């Protein structure tokens, strides 16, 4: 399983509601188009800071990497969000 953690800055947000309105289209798009689970995992109480974690379970590492690449492209394509960092972590299942 691959986890992709994305830290974001939402410069246009002036409230938590503004931030959620900016994040909602990204979360919905990822859930609708890709075989992933995604959640806001950080910055819930900050107006302009957010962290998303995307979990990818795939039949092979190559497929997981390709899905991870598409996740990043989707988030980077949003002009209203600034990506501040991206981390990928592999989880080994016993």
Short mmCIF file of C-alpha atoms in Angstrom, two decimals:
data_model
loop_
_atom_site.label_atom_id
_atom_site.label_comp_id
_atom_site.label_asym_id
_atom_site.label_seq_id
_atom_site.Cartn_x
_atom_site.Cartn_y
_atom_site.Cartn_z
CA UNK A 1 0.00 0.00 0.00
CA UNK A 2 1.19 3.50 -0.84
CA UNK A 3 0.31 6.61 1.15
CA UNK A 4 0.69 10.02 -0.44
CA UNK A 5 0.73 12.92 2.01
CA UNK A 6 0.23 16.38 0.52
CA UNK A 7 0.64 19.62 2.46
CA UNK A 8 -1.27 22.56 1.03
CA UNK A 9 -1.58 26.30 1.42
CA UNK A 10 -4.97 27.82 0.53
CA UNK A 11 -4.14 31.53 0.09
CA UNK A 12 -7.68 32.64 -0.80
CA UNK A 13 -9.28 31.13 2.34
CA UNK A 14 -10.51 33.64 4.90
CA UNK A 15 -12.37 31.07 6.99
CA UNK A 16 -12.59 27.33 7.55
CA UNK A 17 -15.64 27.32 5.27
CA UNK A 18 -13.60 28.93 2.47
CA UNK A 19 -10.88 26.32 2.91
CA UNK A 20 -13.35 23.44 2.82
CA UNK A 21 -14.94 24.88 -0.33
CA UNK A 22 -11.51 24.92 -2.00
CA UNK A 23 -10.68 21.37 -0.90
CA UNK A 24 -14.05 19.75 -1.67
CA UNK A 25 -13.63 19.63 -5.49
CA UNK A 26 -10.20 17.99 -5.13
CA UNK A 27 -11.43 15.38 -2.66
CA UNK A 28 -14.50 14.61 -4.77
CA UNK A 29 -12.47 14.36 -7.98
CA UNK A 30 -9.91 12.01 -6.45
CA UNK A 31 -12.63 9.77 -5.01
CA UNK A 32 -14.61 9.71 -8.27
CA UNK A 33 -11.77 9.13 -10.72
CA UNK A 34 -9.22 7.02 -8.87
CA UNK A 35 -9.22 3.87 -6.72
CA UNK A 36 -8.11 5.70 -3.56
CA UNK A 37 -9.20 6.68 -0.09
CA UNK A 38 -8.54 10.31 0.77
CA UNK A 39 -9.01 12.44 3.86
CA UNK A 40 -7.98 15.78 5.28
CA UNK A 41 -5.55 14.72 7.99
CA UNK A 42 -3.99 17.96 9.14
CA UNK A 43 -4.62 21.64 9.55
CA UNK A 44 -8.32 21.16 10.28
CA UNK A 45 -8.38 24.23 12.54
CA UNK A 46 -6.26 26.46 10.28
CA UNK A 47 -7.79 28.67 7.62
CA UNK A 48 -5.06 28.45 5.03
CA UNK A 49 -3.25 25.20 5.82
CA UNK A 50 -4.36 21.67 4.96
CA UNK A 51 -2.85 18.22 4.78
CA UNK A 52 -4.35 15.47 2.67
CA UNK A 53 -3.50 11.79 2.95
CA UNK A 54 -4.32 9.49 0.06
CA UNK A 55 -4.17 5.70 0.52
CA UNK A 56 -3.60 3.58 -2.55
CA UNK A 57 -3.98 -0.21 -2.54
CA UNK A 58 -2.99 -1.79 -5.84
CA UNK A 59 -2.05 -5.12 -7.36
CA UNK A 60 1.54 -3.98 -7.95
CA UNK A 61 3.96 -1.27 -6.94
CA UNK A 62 3.98 0.05 -10.51
CA UNK A 63 0.20 0.50 -10.53
CA UNK A 64 0.31 2.20 -7.12
CA UNK A 65 3.02 4.59 -8.37
CA UNK A 66 0.97 5.44 -11.47
CA UNK A 67 -2.10 6.19 -9.33
CA UNK A 68 0.09 8.26 -6.99
CA UNK A 69 1.36 10.25 -9.99
CA UNK A 70 -2.23 10.93 -11.06
CA UNK A 71 -3.13 12.03 -7.51
CA UNK A 72 -0.28 14.54 -7.58
CA UNK A 73 -1.21 15.83 -11.04
CA UNK A 74 -4.82 16.33 -9.91
CA UNK A 75 -3.82 18.34 -6.85
CA UNK A 76 -1.12 20.35 -8.66
CA UNK A 77 -3.65 21.29 -11.37
CA UNK A 78 -5.74 23.33 -8.93
CA UNK A 79 -4.81 27.03 -9.30
CA UNK A 80 -6.43 27.90 -5.95
CA UNK A 81 -4.17 25.52 -3.98
CA UNK A 82 -0.42 25.74 -3.42
CA UNK A 83 1.37 22.45 -2.78
CA UNK A 84 4.03 22.96 -0.13
CA UNK A 85 5.25 19.35 0.14
CA UNK A 86 4.52 15.81 -1.01
CA UNK A 87 5.67 12.63 0.71
CA UNK A 88 5.20 9.03 -0.36
CA UNK A 89 5.36 6.21 2.15
CA UNK A 90 5.15 2.48 1.48
CA UNK A 91 3.43 0.23 4.02
CA UNK A 92 4.31 -3.43 4.14
CA UNK A 93 1.48 -5.79 4.94
CA UNK A 94 2.27 -9.00 6.79
#
